[in-house]
JSON list of C-alpha atoms and ligand atoms in Angstrom, two decimals:
[
{"chain": "C", "resi": 1025, "resn": "MET", "atom": "CA", "xyz": [11.51, -14.83, -6.98]},
{"chain": "C", "resi": 1026, "resn": "THR", "atom": "CA", "xyz": [12.07, -15.90, -3.44]},
{"chain": "C", "resi": 1027, "resn": "PRO", "atom": "CA", "xyz": [8.99, -17.61, -1.78]},
{"chain": "C", "resi": 1028, "resn": "ARG", "atom": "CA", "xyz": [7.66, -15.11, 0.76]},
{"chain": "C", "resi": 1029, "resn": "GLN", "atom": "CA", "xyz": [6.43, -17.10, 3.80]},
{"chain": "C", "resi": 1030, "resn": "ASN", "atom": "CA", "xyz": [4.17, -14.26, 4.79]},
{"chain": "C", "resi": 1031, "resn": "VAL", "atom": "CA", "xyz": [2.35, -14.24, 1.94]},
{"chain": "C", "resi": 1032, "resn": "ARG", "atom": "CA", "xyz": [-0.66, -16.30, 1.17]},
{"chain": "C", "resi": 1033, "resn": "PRO", "atom": "CA", "xyz": [-0.36, -18.59, -1.67]},
{"chain": "C", "resi": 1034, "resn": "ARG", "atom": "CA", "xyz": [-3.26, -17.29, -3.69]},
{"chain": "C", "resi": 1035, "resn": "GLN", "atom": "CA", "xyz": [-3.80, -15.69, -7.07]},
{"chain": "C", "resi": 1036, "resn": "PRO", "atom": "CA", "xyz": [-4.57, -12.00, -6.35]},
{"chain": "C", "resi": 1037, "resn": "ALA", "atom": "CA", "xyz": [-7.71, -10.56, -7.76]},
{"chain": "C", "resi": 1038, "resn": "ALA", "atom": "CA", "xyz": [-7.23, -8.37, -10.89]},
{"chain": "C", "resi": 1039, "resn": "ALA", "atom": "CA", "xyz": [-8.09, -5.35, -8.66]},
{"chain": "C", "resi": 1040, "resn": "GLN", "atom": "CA", "xyz": [-6.96, -5.79, -4.94]},
{"chain": "C", "resi": 1041, "resn": "ILE", "atom": "CA", "xyz": [-8.86, -3.70, -2.29]},
{"chain": "C", "resi": 1042, "resn": "HIS", "atom": "CA", "xyz": [-6.86, -2.86, 0.90]},
{"chain": "C", "resi": 1043, "resn": "PRO", "atom": "CA", "xyz": [-9.10, -1.24, 3.58]},
{"chain": "C", "resi": 1044, "resn": "SER", "atom": "CA", "xyz": [-6.97, 1.31, 5.77]},
{"chain": "C", "resi": 1045, "resn": "ILE", "atom": "CA", "xyz": [-7.63, 0.77, 9.47]},
{"chain": "C", "resi": 1046, "resn": "LEU", "atom": "CA", "xyz": [-6.94, 4.46, 10.12]},
{"chain": "C", "resi": 1047, "resn": "ALA", "atom": "CA", "xyz": [-10.63, 4.95, 9.27]},
{"chain": "C", "resi": 1048, "resn": "ALA", "atom": "CA", "xyz": [-11.66, 1.93, 11.55]},
{"chain": "C", "resi": 1049, "resn": "ASP", "atom": "CA", "xyz": [-12.61, 1.89, 15.27]},
{"chain": "C", "resi": 1050, "resn": "PHE", "atom": "CA", "xyz": [-9.25, 1.40, 16.92]},
{"chain": "C", "resi": 1051, "resn": "ALA", "atom": "CA", "xyz": [-11.01, 0.11, 20.23]},
{"chain": "C", "resi": 1052, "resn": "ARG", "atom": "CA", "xyz": [-12.67, -2.68, 18.15]},
{"chain": "C", "resi": 1053, "resn": "LEU", "atom": "CA", "xyz": [-9.84, -3.36, 15.52]},
{"chain": "C", "resi": 1054, "resn": "ALA", "atom": "CA", "xyz": [-9.84, -7.01, 15.24]},
{"chain": "C", "resi": 1055, "resn": "GLU", "atom": "CA", "xyz": [-13.65, -6.99, 14.87]},
{"chain": "C", "resi": 1056, "resn": "HIS", "atom": "CA", "xyz": [-13.64, -4.00, 12.54]},
{"chain": "C", "resi": 1057, "resn": "ALA", "atom": "CA", "xyz": [-11.00, -5.85, 10.47]},
{"chain": "C", "resi": 1058, "resn": "GLU", "atom": "CA", "xyz": [-13.02, -8.81, 9.89]},
{"chain": "C", "resi": 1059, "resn": "THR", "atom": "CA", "xyz": [-16.09, -6.68, 8.65]},
{"chain": "C", "resi": 1060, "resn": "ALA", "atom": "CA", "xyz": [-14.34, -5.99, 5.50]},
{"chain": "C", "resi": 1061, "resn": "ILE", "atom": "CA", "xyz": [-15.03, -9.33, 4.02]},
{"chain": "C", "resi": 1062, "resn": "GLY", "atom": "CA", "xyz": [-13.44, -9.82, 0.53]},
{"chain": "C", "resi": 1063, "resn": "ALA", "atom": "CA", "xyz": [-10.67, -7.47, 1.09]},
{"chain": "C", "resi": 1064, "resn": "ASP", "atom": "CA", "xyz": [-7.40, -8.76, -0.01]},
{"chain": "C", "resi": 1065, "resn": "ALA", "atom": "CA", "xyz": [-5.18, -7.34, 2.66]},
{"chain": "C", "resi": 1066, "resn": "LEU", "atom": "CA", "xyz": [-5.54, -4.87, 5.68]},
{"chain": "C", "resi": 1067, "resn": "HIS", "atom": "CA", "xyz": [-3.60, -1.63, 5.14]},
{"chain": "C", "resi": 1068, "resn": "VAL", "atom": "CA", "xyz": [-1.93, -0.61, 8.40]},
{"chain": "C", "resi": 1069, "resn": "ASP", "atom": "CA", "xyz": [-0.89, 3.06, 8.66]},
{"chain": "C", "resi": 1070, "resn": "VAL", "atom": "CA", "xyz": [2.03, 3.51, 10.94]},
{"chain": "C", "resi": 1071, "resn": "MET", "atom": "CA", "xyz": [3.06, 7.10, 11.62]},
{"chain": "C", "resi": 1072, "resn": "ASP", "atom": "CA", "xyz": [5.80, 8.36, 13.91]},
{"chain": "C", "resi": 1073, "resn": "ASN", "atom": "CA", "xyz": [4.96, 12.27, 14.15]},
{"chain": "C", "resi": 1074, "resn": "HIS", "atom": "CA", "xyz": [8.28, 13.01, 12.52]},
{"chain": "C", "resi": 1075, "resn": "PHE", "atom": "CA", "xyz": [7.99, 11.86, 8.80]},
{"chain": "C", "resi": 1076, "resn": "VAL", "atom": "CA", "xyz": [4.12, 12.85, 8.90]},
{"chain": "C", "resi": 1077, "resn": "PRO", "atom": "CA", "xyz": [2.63, 15.24, 11.50]},
{"chain": "C", "resi": 1078, "resn": "ASN", "atom": "CA", "xyz": [0.60, 12.41, 13.21]},
{"chain": "C", "resi": 1079, "resn": "LEU", "atom": "CA", "xyz": [1.03, 9.44, 15.21]},
{"chain": "C", "resi": 1080, "resn": "ALA", "atom": "CA", "xyz": [-0.71, 6.11, 14.48]},
{"chain": "C", "resi": 1081, "resn": "ALA", "atom": "CA", "xyz": [-0.10, 2.38, 15.18]},
{"chain": "C", "resi": 1082, "resn": "GLY", "atom": "CA", "xyz": [3.34, 0.75, 15.62]},
{"chain": "C", "resi": 1083, "resn": "LEU", "atom": "CA", "xyz": [4.81, -2.80, 15.97]},
{"chain": "C", "resi": 1084, "resn": "PRO", "atom": "CA", "xyz": [2.78, -3.90, 19.03]},
{"chain": "C", "resi": 1085, "resn": "LEU", "atom": "CA", "xyz": [-0.56, -3.36, 17.03]},
{"chain": "C", "resi": 1086, "resn": "VAL", "atom": "CA", "xyz": [0.75, -5.26, 14.09]},
{"chain": "C", "resi": 1087, "resn": "GLU", "atom": "CA", "xyz": [1.81, -8.16, 16.31]},
{"chain": "C", "resi": 1088, "resn": "SER", "atom": "CA", "xyz": [-1.53, -8.16, 17.82]},
{"chain": "C", "resi": 1089, "resn": "LEU", "atom": "CA", "xyz": [-3.53, -8.08, 14.78]},
{"chain": "C", "resi": 1090, "resn": "ARG", "atom": "CA", "xyz": [-1.29, -10.63, 13.29]},
{"chain": "C", "resi": 1091, "resn": "LYS", "atom": "CA", "xyz": [-2.49, -13.04, 16.02]},
{"chain": "C", "resi": 1092, "resn": "ALA", "atom": "CA", "xyz": [-6.11, -11.69, 16.14]},
{"chain": "C", "resi": 1093, "resn": "THR", "atom": "CA", "xyz": [-6.91, -12.07, 12.39]},
{"chain": "C", "resi": 1094, "resn": "GLY", "atom": "CA", "xyz": [-5.99, -14.20, 9.40]},
{"chain": "C", "resi": 1095, "resn": "ILE", "atom": "CA", "xyz": [-6.02, -11.44, 6.85]},
{"chain": "C", "resi": 1096, "resn": "PRO", "atom": "CA", "xyz": [-2.63, -10.36, 5.40]},
{"chain": "C", "resi": 1097, "resn": "LEU", "atom": "CA", "xyz": [-1.16, -6.95, 6.78]},
{"chain": "C", "resi": 1098, "resn": "ASP", "atom": "CA", "xyz": [-0.05, -4.56, 4.47]},
{"chain": "C", "resi": 1099, "resn": "CYS", "atom": "CA", "xyz": [2.06, -2.19, 6.50]},
{"chain": "C", "resi": 1100, "resn": "HIS", "atom": "CA", "xyz": [2.62, 1.42, 5.25]},
{"chain": "C", "resi": 1101, "resn": "LEU", "atom": "CA", "xyz": [5.45, 2.84, 7.12]},
{"chain": "C", "resi": 1102, "resn": "MET", "atom": "CA", "xyz": [5.52, 6.68, 7.15]},
{"chain": "C", "resi": 1103, "resn": "ILE", "atom": "CA", "xyz": [8.22, 7.04, 9.44]},
{"chain": "C", "resi": 1104, "resn": "GLU", "atom": "CA", "xyz": [11.82, 8.16, 9.48]},
{"chain": "C", "resi": 1105, "resn": "ASN", "atom": "CA", "xyz": [14.60, 5.90, 9.51]},
{"chain": "C", "resi": 1106, "resn": "PRO", "atom": "CA", "xyz": [12.85, 2.97, 7.78]},
{"chain": "C", "resi": 1107, "resn": "ASP", "atom": "CA", "xyz": [16.20, 1.17, 7.38]},
{"chain": "C", "resi": 1108, "resn": "ARG", "atom": "CA", "xyz": [16.25, 0.63, 11.02]},
{"chain": "C", "resi": 1109, "resn": "TRP", "atom": "CA", "xyz": [12.50, -0.21, 11.71]},
{"chain": "C", "resi": 1110, "resn": "ALA", "atom": "CA", "xyz": [10.94, -1.83, 8.50]},
{"chain": "C", "resi": 1111, "resn": "PRO", "atom": "CA", "xyz": [12.59, -5.10, 9.01]},
{"chain": "C", "resi": 1112, "resn": "GLN", "atom": "CA", "xyz": [10.86, -5.63, 12.25]},
{"chain": "C", "resi": 1113, "resn": "TYR", "atom": "CA", "xyz": [7.52, -5.42, 10.54]},
{"chain": "C", "resi": 1114, "resn": "ALA", "atom": "CA", "xyz": [8.42, -8.31, 8.20]},
{"chain": "C", "resi": 1115, "resn": "GLU", "atom": "CA", "xyz": [9.47, -10.30, 11.46]},
{"chain": "C", "resi": 1116, "resn": "ALA", "atom": "CA", "xyz": [6.25, -9.55, 12.98]},
{"chain": "C", "resi": 1117, "resn": "GLY", "atom": "CA", "xyz": [4.39, -11.15, 10.21]},
{"chain": "C", "resi": 1118, "resn": "ALA", "atom": "CA", "xyz": [3.53, -8.54, 7.81]},
{"chain": "C", "resi": 1119, "resn": "SER", "atom": "CA", "xyz": [2.78, -9.62, 4.31]},
{"chain": "C", "resi": 1120, "resn": "SER", "atom": "CA", "xyz": [4.17, -6.38, 2.77]},
{"chain": "C", "resi": 1121, "resn": "VAL", "atom": "CA", "xyz": [6.21, -3.76, 4.23]},
{"chain": "C", "resi": 1122, "resn": "THR", "atom": "CA", "xyz": [6.19, -0.39, 2.55]},
{"chain": "C", "resi": 1123, "resn": "PHE", "atom": "CA", "xyz": [8.77, 2.28, 3.32]},
{"chain": "C", "resi": 1124, "resn": "HIS", "atom": "CA", "xyz": [9.01, 5.76, 1.84]},
{"chain": "C", "resi": 1125, "resn": "ALA", "atom": "CA", "xyz": [11.44, 6.77, -0.97]},
{"chain": "C", "resi": 1126, "resn": "GLU", "atom": "CA", "xyz": [12.11, 10.07, 1.00]},
{"chain": "C", "resi": 1127, "resn": "ALA", "atom": "CA", "xyz": [13.01, 8.45, 4.22]},
{"chain": "C", "resi": 1128, "resn": "ALA", "atom": "CA", "xyz": [15.06, 5.56, 3.07]},
{"chain": "C", "resi": 1129, "resn": "ALA", "atom": "CA", "xyz": [18.96, 5.71, 3.39]},
{"chain": "C", "resi": 1130, "resn": "ALA", "atom": "CA", "xyz": [19.73, 2.72, 1.39]},
{"chain": "C", "resi": 1131, "resn": "PRO", "atom": "CA", "xyz": [16.54, 1.37, -0.47]},
{"chain": "C", "resi": 1132, "resn": "VAL", "atom": "CA", "xyz": [18.01, -1.37, -2.27]},
{"chain": "C", "resi": 1133, "resn": "ARG", "atom": "CA", "xyz": [19.51, -2.99, 0.93]},
{"chain": "C", "resi": 1134, "resn": "LEU", "atom": "CA", "xyz": [16.02, -2.37, 2.60]},
{"chain": "C", "resi": 1135, "resn": "ALA", "atom": "CA", "xyz": [14.04, -4.04, 0.07]},
{"chain": "C", "resi": 1136, "resn": "ARG", "atom": "CA", "xyz": [16.41, -7.11, -0.22]},
{"chain": "C", "resi": 1137, "resn": "GLN", "atom": "CA", "xyz": [16.25, -7.41, 3.61]},
{"chain": "C", "resi": 1138, "resn": "ILE", "atom": "CA", "xyz": [12.35, -7.05, 3.63]},
{"chain": "C", "resi": 1139, "resn": "ARG", "atom": "CA", "xyz": [12.27, -9.83, 0.81]},
{"chain": "C", "resi": 1140, "resn": "GLY", "atom": "CA", "xyz": [14.78, -12.08, 2.82]},
{"chain": "C", "resi": 1141, "resn": "LEU", "atom": "CA", "xyz": [12.50, -11.87, 5.74]},
{"chain": "C", "resi": 1142, "resn": "GLY", "atom": "CA", "xyz": [9.71, -13.31, 3.84]},
{"chain": "C", "resi": 1143, "resn": "ALA", "atom": "CA", "xyz": [7.46, -10.33, 3.15]},
{"chain": "C", "resi": 1144, "resn": "ARG", "atom": "CA", "xyz": [6.91, -8.44, 0.15]},
{"chain": "C", "resi": 1145, "resn": "ALA", "atom": "CA", "xyz": [8.96, -5.30, -0.27]},
{"chain": "C", "resi": 1146, "resn": "ALA", "atom": "CA", "xyz": [7.21, -2.00, -1.38]},
{"chain": "C", "resi": 1147, "resn": "MET", "atom": "CA", "xyz": [8.14, 1.51, -1.66]},
{"chain": "C", "resi": 1148, "resn": "ALA", "atom": "CA", "xyz": [6.16, 4.45, -1.41]},
{"chain": "C", "resi": 1149, "resn": "LEU", "atom": "CA", "xyz": [6.18, 8.15, -3.39]},
{"chain": "C", "resi": 1150, "resn": "ASN", "atom": "CA", "xyz": [4.77, 11.18, -2.02]},
{"chain": "C", "resi": 1151, "resn": "PRO", "atom": "CA", "xyz": [2.67, 13.09, -4.55]},
{"chain": "C", "resi": 1152, "resn": "GLY", "atom": "CA", "xyz": [5.67, 15.48, -5.34]},
{"chain": "C", "resi": 1153, "resn": "THR", "atom": "CA", "xyz": [8.26, 12.93, -5.43]},
{"chain": "C", "resi": 1154, "resn": "PRO", "atom": "CA", "xyz": [9.14, 11.77, -9.15]},
{"chain": "C", "resi": 1155, "resn": "ILE", "atom": "CA", "xyz": [9.26, 8.18, -10.32]},
{"chain": "C", "resi": 1156, "resn": "GLU", "atom": "CA", "xyz": [12.05, 8.57, -12.77]},
{"chain": "C", "resi": 1157, "resn": "PRO", "atom": "CA", "xyz": [15.09, 8.57, -10.42]},
{"chain": "C", "resi": 1158, "resn": "TYR", "atom": "CA", "xyz": [13.69, 5.14, -9.18]},
{"chain": "C", "resi": 1159, "resn": "GLU", "atom": "CA", "xyz": [13.38, 3.41, -12.36]},
{"chain": "C", "resi": 1160, "resn": "GLU", "atom": "CA", "xyz": [16.41, 1.14, -11.97]},
{"chain": "C", "resi": 1161, "resn": "LEU", "atom": "CA", "xyz": [15.41, 0.04, -8.53]},
{"chain": "C", "resi": 1162, "resn": "LEU", "atom": "CA", "xyz": [12.01, -1.37, -9.54]},
{"chain": "C", "resi": 1163, "resn": "PRO", "atom": "CA", "xyz": [13.06, -4.84, -9.92]},
{"chain": "C", "resi": 1164, "resn": "GLU", "atom": "CA", "xyz": [13.97, -4.96, -6.45]},
{"chain": "C", "resi": 1165, "resn": "LEU", "atom": "CA", "xyz": [10.57, -4.24, -5.33]},
{"chain": "C", "resi": 1166, "resn": "ASP", "atom": "CA", "xyz": [7.14, -6.32, -5.31]},
{"chain": "C", "resi": 1167, "resn": "MET", "atom": "CA", "xyz": [4.88, -3.23, -4.94]},
{"chain": "C", "resi": 1168, "resn": "LEU", "atom": "CA", "xyz": [5.17, 0.46, -5.73]},
{"chain": "C", "resi": 1169, "resn": "LEU", "atom": "CA", "xyz": [2.82, 2.80, -3.79]},
{"chain": "C", "resi": 1170, "resn": "ILE", "atom": "CA", "xyz": [1.83, 6.07, -5.43]},
{"chain": "C", "resi": 1171, "resn": "MET", "atom": "CA", "xyz": [0.57, 8.27, -2.69]},
{"chain": "C", "resi": 1172, "resn": "SER", "atom": "CA", "xyz": [-2.71, 10.22, -4.15]},
{"chain": "C", "resi": 1173, "resn": "VAL", "atom": "CA", "xyz": [-2.67, 12.52, -0.89]},
{"chain": "C", "resi": 1174, "resn": "GLU", "atom": "CA", "xyz": [0.24, 13.96, 1.14]},
{"chain": "C", "resi": 1175, "resn": "PRO", "atom": "CA", "xyz": [0.67, 11.41, 3.86]},
{"chain": "C", "resi": 1176, "resn": "GLY", "atom": "CA", "xyz": [-0.69, 12.05, 7.32]},
{"chain": "C", "resi": 1177, "resn": "PHE", "atom": "CA", "xyz": [-4.20, 11.84, 7.65]},
{"chain": "C", "resi": 1178, "resn": "GLY", "atom": "CA", "xyz": [-7.37, 9.78, 6.27]},
{"chain": "C", "resi": 1179, "resn": "GLY", "atom": "CA", "xyz": [-10.04, 11.70, 4.56]},
{"chain": "C", "resi": 1180, "resn": "GLN", "atom": "CA", "xyz": [-8.35, 13.97, 2.43]},
{"chain": "C", "resi": 1181, "resn": "PRO", "atom": "CA", "xyz": [-9.35, 14.92, -1.20]},
{"chain": "C", "resi": 1182, "resn": "PHE", "atom": "CA", "xyz": [-7.88, 12.87, -3.95]},
{"chain": "C", "resi": 1183, "resn": "LEU", "atom": "CA", "xyz": [-4.96, 14.46, -5.81]},
{"chain": "C", "resi": 1184, "resn": "ASP", "atom": "CA", "xyz": [-5.48, 14.34, -9.72]},
{"chain": "C", "resi": 1185, "resn": "LEU", "atom": "CA", "xyz": [-2.21, 15.49, -10.38]},
{"chain": "C", "resi": 1186, "resn": "VAL", "atom": "CA", "xyz": [-0.58, 11.92, -9.53]},
{"chain": "C", "resi": 1187, "resn": "LEU", "atom": "CA", "xyz": [-2.41, 10.29, -12.48]},
{"chain": "C", "resi": 1188, "resn": "PRO", "atom": "CA", "xyz": [0.34, 10.83, -15.16]},
{"chain": "C", "resi": 1189, "resn": "LYS", "atom": "CA", "xyz": [2.92, 9.58, -12.69]},
{"chain": "C", "resi": 1190, "resn": "ILE", "atom": "CA", "xyz": [0.58, 6.27, -12.13]},
{"chain": "C", "resi": 1191, "resn": "ARG", "atom": "CA", "xyz": [0.62, 6.09, -16.05]},
{"chain": "C", "resi": 1192, "resn": "ARG", "atom": "CA", "xyz": [4.37, 6.52, -16.25]},
{"chain": "C", "resi": 1193, "resn": "ALA", "atom": "CA", "xyz": [4.77, 3.85, -13.40]},
{"chain": "C", "resi": 1194, "resn": "ARG", "atom": "CA", "xyz": [2.57, 1.59, -15.36]},
{"chain": "C", "resi": 1195, "resn": "ASP", "atom": "CA", "xyz": [4.54, 1.86, -18.69]},
{"chain": "C", "resi": 1196, "resn": "MET", "atom": "CA", "xyz": [7.97, 1.45, -16.72]},
{"chain": "C", "resi": 1197, "resn": "ILE", "atom": "CA", "xyz": [6.50, -1.83, -15.21]},
{"chain": "C", "resi": 1198, "resn": "SER", "atom": "CA", "xyz": [5.32, -3.14, -18.59]},
{"chain": "C", "resi": 1199, "resn": "ARG", "atom": "CA", "xyz": [8.47, -2.01, -20.29]},
{"chain": "C", "resi": 1200, "resn": "HIS", "atom": "CA", "xyz": [10.72, -3.84, -17.96]},
{"chain": "C", "resi": 1201, "resn": "GLY", "atom": "CA", "xyz": [8.22, -7.07, -17.77]},
{"chain": "C", "resi": 1202, "resn": "LEU", "atom": "CA", "xyz": [8.22, -6.77, -14.15]},
{"chain": "C", "resi": 1203, "resn": "GLU", "atom": "CA", "xyz": [5.53, -8.39, -11.95]},
{"chain": "C", "resi": 1204, "resn": "LEU", "atom": "CA", "xyz": [4.94, -5.44, -9.51]},
{"chain": "C", "resi": 1205, "resn": "TRP", "atom": "CA", "xyz": [1.62, -4.34, -8.00]},
{"chain": "C", "resi": 1206, "resn": "LEU", "atom": "CA", "xyz": [0.94, -0.62, -8.25]},
{"chain": "C", "resi": 1207, "resn": "GLN", "atom": "CA", "xyz": [-0.75, 0.47, -5.34]},
{"chain": "C", "resi": 1208, "resn": "VAL", "atom": "CA", "xyz": [-2.44, 3.72, -4.83]},
{"chain": "C", "resi": 1209, "resn": "ASP", "atom": "CA", "xyz": [-3.40, 5.47, -1.47]},
{"chain": "C", "resi": 1210, "resn": "GLY", "atom": "CA", "xyz": [-5.29, 8.48, -0.44]},
{"chain": "C", "resi": 1211, "resn": "GLY", "atom": "CA", "xyz": [-8.74, 9.69, -1.35]},
{"chain": "C", "resi": 1212, "resn": "ILE", "atom": "CA", "xyz": [-9.76, 6.45, -3.13]},
{"chain": "C", "resi": 1213, "resn": "SER", "atom": "CA", "xyz": [-13.59, 6.28, -3.28]},
{"chain": "C", "resi": 1214, "resn": "ASP", "atom": "CA", "xyz": [-16.19, 5.36, -5.92]},
{"chain": "C", "resi": 1215, "resn": "THR", "atom": "CA", "xyz": [-15.98, 8.60, -7.57]},
{"chain": "C", "resi": 1216, "resn": "THR", "atom": "CA", "xyz": [-12.04, 8.38, -7.81]},
{"chain": "C", "resi": 1217, "resn": "ILE", "atom": "CA", "xyz": [-11.11, 4.61, -8.11]},
{"chain": "C", "resi": 1218, "resn": "GLU", "atom": "CA", "xyz": [-12.11, 4.51, -12.01]},
{"chain": "C", "resi": 1219, "resn": "ARG", "atom": "CA", "xyz": [-9.48, 7.17, -12.75]},
{"chain": "C", "resi": 1220, "resn": "CYS", "atom": "CA", "xyz": [-6.61, 5.45, -11.06]},
{"chain": "C", "resi": 1221, "resn": "ALA", "atom": "CA", "xyz": [-7.54, 1.95, -12.63]},
{"chain": "C", "resi": 1222, "resn": "GLU", "atom": "CA", "xyz": [-7.77, 3.54, -15.93]},
{"chain": "C", "resi": 1223, "resn": "ALA", "atom": "CA", "xyz": [-4.19, 4.93, -15.37]},
{"chain": "C", "resi": 1224, "resn": "GLY", "atom": "CA", "xyz": [-2.92, 1.55, -14.45]},
{"chain": "C", "resi": 1225, "resn": "ALA", "atom": "CA", "xyz": [-3.04, 0.93, -10.78]},
{"chain": "C", "resi": 1226, "resn": "ASP", "atom": "CA", "xyz": [-4.17, -2.38, -9.53]},
{"chain": "C", "resi": 1227, "resn": "VAL", "atom": "CA", "xyz": [-4.01, -2.42, -5.74]},
{"chain": "C", "resi": 1228, "resn": "PHE", "atom": "CA", "xyz": [-6.32, 0.36, -3.97]},
{"chain": "C", "resi": 1229, "resn": "VAL", "atom": "CA", "xyz": [-6.17, 1.71, -0.50]},
{"chain": "C", "resi": 1230, "resn": "ALA", "atom": "CA", "xyz": [-9.33, 2.63, 0.79]},
{"chain": "C", "resi": 1231, "resn": "GLY", "atom": "CA", "xyz": [-9.98, 4.14, 4.41]},
{"chain": "C", "resi": 1232, "resn": "SER", "atom": "CA", "xyz": [-13.22, 6.28, 4.84]},
{"chain": "C", "resi": 1233, "resn": "ALA", "atom": "CA", "xyz": [-14.69, 4.73, 1.56]},
{"chain": "C", "resi": 1234, "resn": "VAL", "atom": "CA", "xyz": [-14.71, 1.36, 3.39]},
{"chain": "C", "resi": 1235, "resn": "TYR", "atom": "CA", "xyz": [-14.90, 1.79, 7.13]},
{"chain": "C", "resi": 1236, "resn": "GLY", "atom": "CA", "xyz": [-16.89, 5.14, 6.64]},
{"chain": "C", "resi": 1237, "resn": "THR", "atom": "CA", "xyz": [-19.91, 3.34, 5.39]},
{"chain": "C", "resi": 1238, "resn": "ALA", "atom": "CA", "xyz": [-22.51, 1.13, 7.01]},
{"chain": "C", "resi": 1239, "resn": "ASP", "atom": "CA", "xyz": [-21.51, -1.99, 5.30]},
{"chain": "C", "resi": 1240, "resn": "PRO", "atom": "CA", "xyz": [-17.66, -2.42, 4.81]},
{"chain": "C", "resi": 1241, "resn": "ALA", "atom": "CA", "xyz": [-18.04, -5.84, 2.91]},
{"chain": "C", "resi": 1242, "resn": "GLU", "atom": "CA", "xyz": [-20.34, -4.25, 0.32]},
{"chain": "C", "resi": 1243, "resn": "ALA", "atom": "CA", "xyz": [-18.05, -1.10, -0.03]},
{"chain": "C", "resi": 1244, "resn": "VAL", "atom": "CA", "xyz": [-15.04, -3.52, -0.78]},
{"chain": "C", "resi": 1245, "resn": "ALA", "atom": "CA", "xyz": [-17.05, -5.43, -3.50]},
{"chain": "C", "resi": 1246, "resn": "GLY", "atom": "CA", "xyz": [-18.39, -2.22, -4.91]},
{"chain": "C", "resi": 1247, "resn": "LEU", "atom": "CA", "xyz": [-14.90, -0.42, -5.19]},
{"chain": "C", "resi": 1248, "resn": "ARG", "atom": "CA", "xyz": [-13.50, -3.83, -6.87]},
{"chain": "C", "resi": 1249, "resn": "ALA", "atom": "CA", "xyz": [-16.08, -3.97, -9.44]},
{"chain": "C", "resi": 1250, "resn": "LEU", "atom": "CA", "xyz": [-15.65, -0.44, -10.43]},
{"chain": "C", "resi": 1251, "resn": "ALA", "atom": "CA", "xyz": [-11.96, -0.82, -10.59]},
{"chain": "C", "resi": 1252, "resn": "GLU", "atom": "CA", "xyz": [-11.99, -4.05, -12.67]},
{"chain": "C", "resi": 1253, "resn": "ARG", "atom": "CA", "xyz": [-14.65, -2.48, -15.01]},
{"chain": "C", "resi": 1254, "resn": "HIS", "atom": "CA", "xyz": [-11.97, 0.61, -15.57]},
{"chain": "C", "resi": 1255, "resn": "GLN", "atom": "CA", "xyz": [-8.72, -1.28, -15.40]},
{"chain": "C", "resi": 1256, "resn": "SER", "atom": "CA", "xyz": [-5.97, -0.28, -18.04]},
{"chain": "C", "resi": 1257, "resn": "ARG", "atom": "CA", "xyz": [-5.86, -2.13, -21.13]},
{"chain": "C", "resi": 1258, "resn": "GLY", "atom": "CA", "xyz": [-2.22, -2.21, -20.53]},
{"chain": "C", "resi": 1259, "resn": "LEU", "atom": "CA", "xyz": [-2.57, -4.54, -17.57]},
{"chain": "S", "resi": 198, "resn": "LIG", "atom": "C1", "xyz": [-2.78, 8.57, 4.57]},
{"chain": "S", "resi": 198, "resn": "LIG", "atom": "C2", "xyz": [-2.65, 7.11, 4.64]},
{"chain": "S", "resi": 198, "resn": "LIG", "atom": "C3", "xyz": [-4.00, 6.43, 3.96]},
{"chain": "S", "resi": 198, "resn": "LIG", "atom": "C4", "xyz": [-5.21, 6.86, 4.56]},
{"chain": "S", "resi": 198, "resn": "LIG", "atom": "C5", "xyz": [-6.20, 6.69, 3.44]},
{"chain": "S", "resi": 198, "resn": "LIG", "atom": "O1", "xyz": [-1.58, 9.24, 4.87]},
{"chain": "S", "resi": 198, "resn": "LIG", "atom": "O2", "xyz": [-1.62, 6.63, 4.18]},
{"chain": "S", "resi": 198, "resn": "LIG", "atom": "O3", "xyz": [-3.69, 5.12, 4.24]},
{"chain": "S", "resi": 198, "resn": "LIG", "atom": "O4", "xyz": [-5.58, 6.02, 5.64]},
{"chain": "S", "resi": 198, "resn": "LIG", "atom": "O5", "xyz": [-7.39, 7.09, 4.09]},
{"chain": "S", "resi": 198, "resn": "LIG", "atom": "P1", "xyz": [-8.56, 7.57, 2.85]},
{"chain": "S", "resi": 198, "resn": "LIG", "atom": "O6", "xyz": [-8.87, 6.44, 2.12]},
{"chain": "S", "resi": 198, "resn": "LIG", "atom": "O7", "xyz": [-9.68, 8.08, 4.17]},
{"chain": "S", "resi": 198, "resn": "LIG", "atom": "O8", "xyz": [-8.02, 8.78, 2.25]},
{"chain": "S", "resi": 199, "resn": "LIG", "atom": "ZN1", "xyz": [-1.57, 4.20, 3.87]}
]
């Protein structure tokens, strides 16, 4: 595996928590980012109002956050034409760049480009997108994101129907002997994280469950403890 200049040389926790800034106060973002003490990375949702019916963040915000905070930035691009835009997020200092399988024209080339720019390459699947067609592509990735809501908005209820897909993804990762992080995003809370951990996820995005509480740092620690207690035996 090639070294990733944007990635901190650290052992990731068994269960990583990535708070989503979509639920944070955008006027006090840097300050709010720092309140989620203990988080493994900050999840930055980028939306273009085309791939999803909402608009959020963008390259200038990532560049500013990079300068203002030391926490790794996990950029989730819910945008059309990621082939054109995703590499710029790696150049801006994102530690990982996630493009959607539904939007990428040449996912292998794109993943290699992101890795070549020093970031982790990740691909996301919407709830209705099967994983099977992408099995051969997994070695090109550092992380697979399985959406547990339809992308576009924070605060939506968790979709249980994705649990079998998380299990199948974990099986594929084990079968191929890959060091691939399995991330889940949408509706993750202290009532849903256990099911995802049992199914085999090891990276958990949480927006409202972290920034919607009085103590984001405590929420991060609580979610991680719950996930680690229920993590799949297969990990
Ligand atoms: C949804 C975004 C999520 C969202 C998660 O399209 O990709 O990252 O912010 O928010 P919660 O945890 O509130 O569902
Ligand atoms: Zn997201």
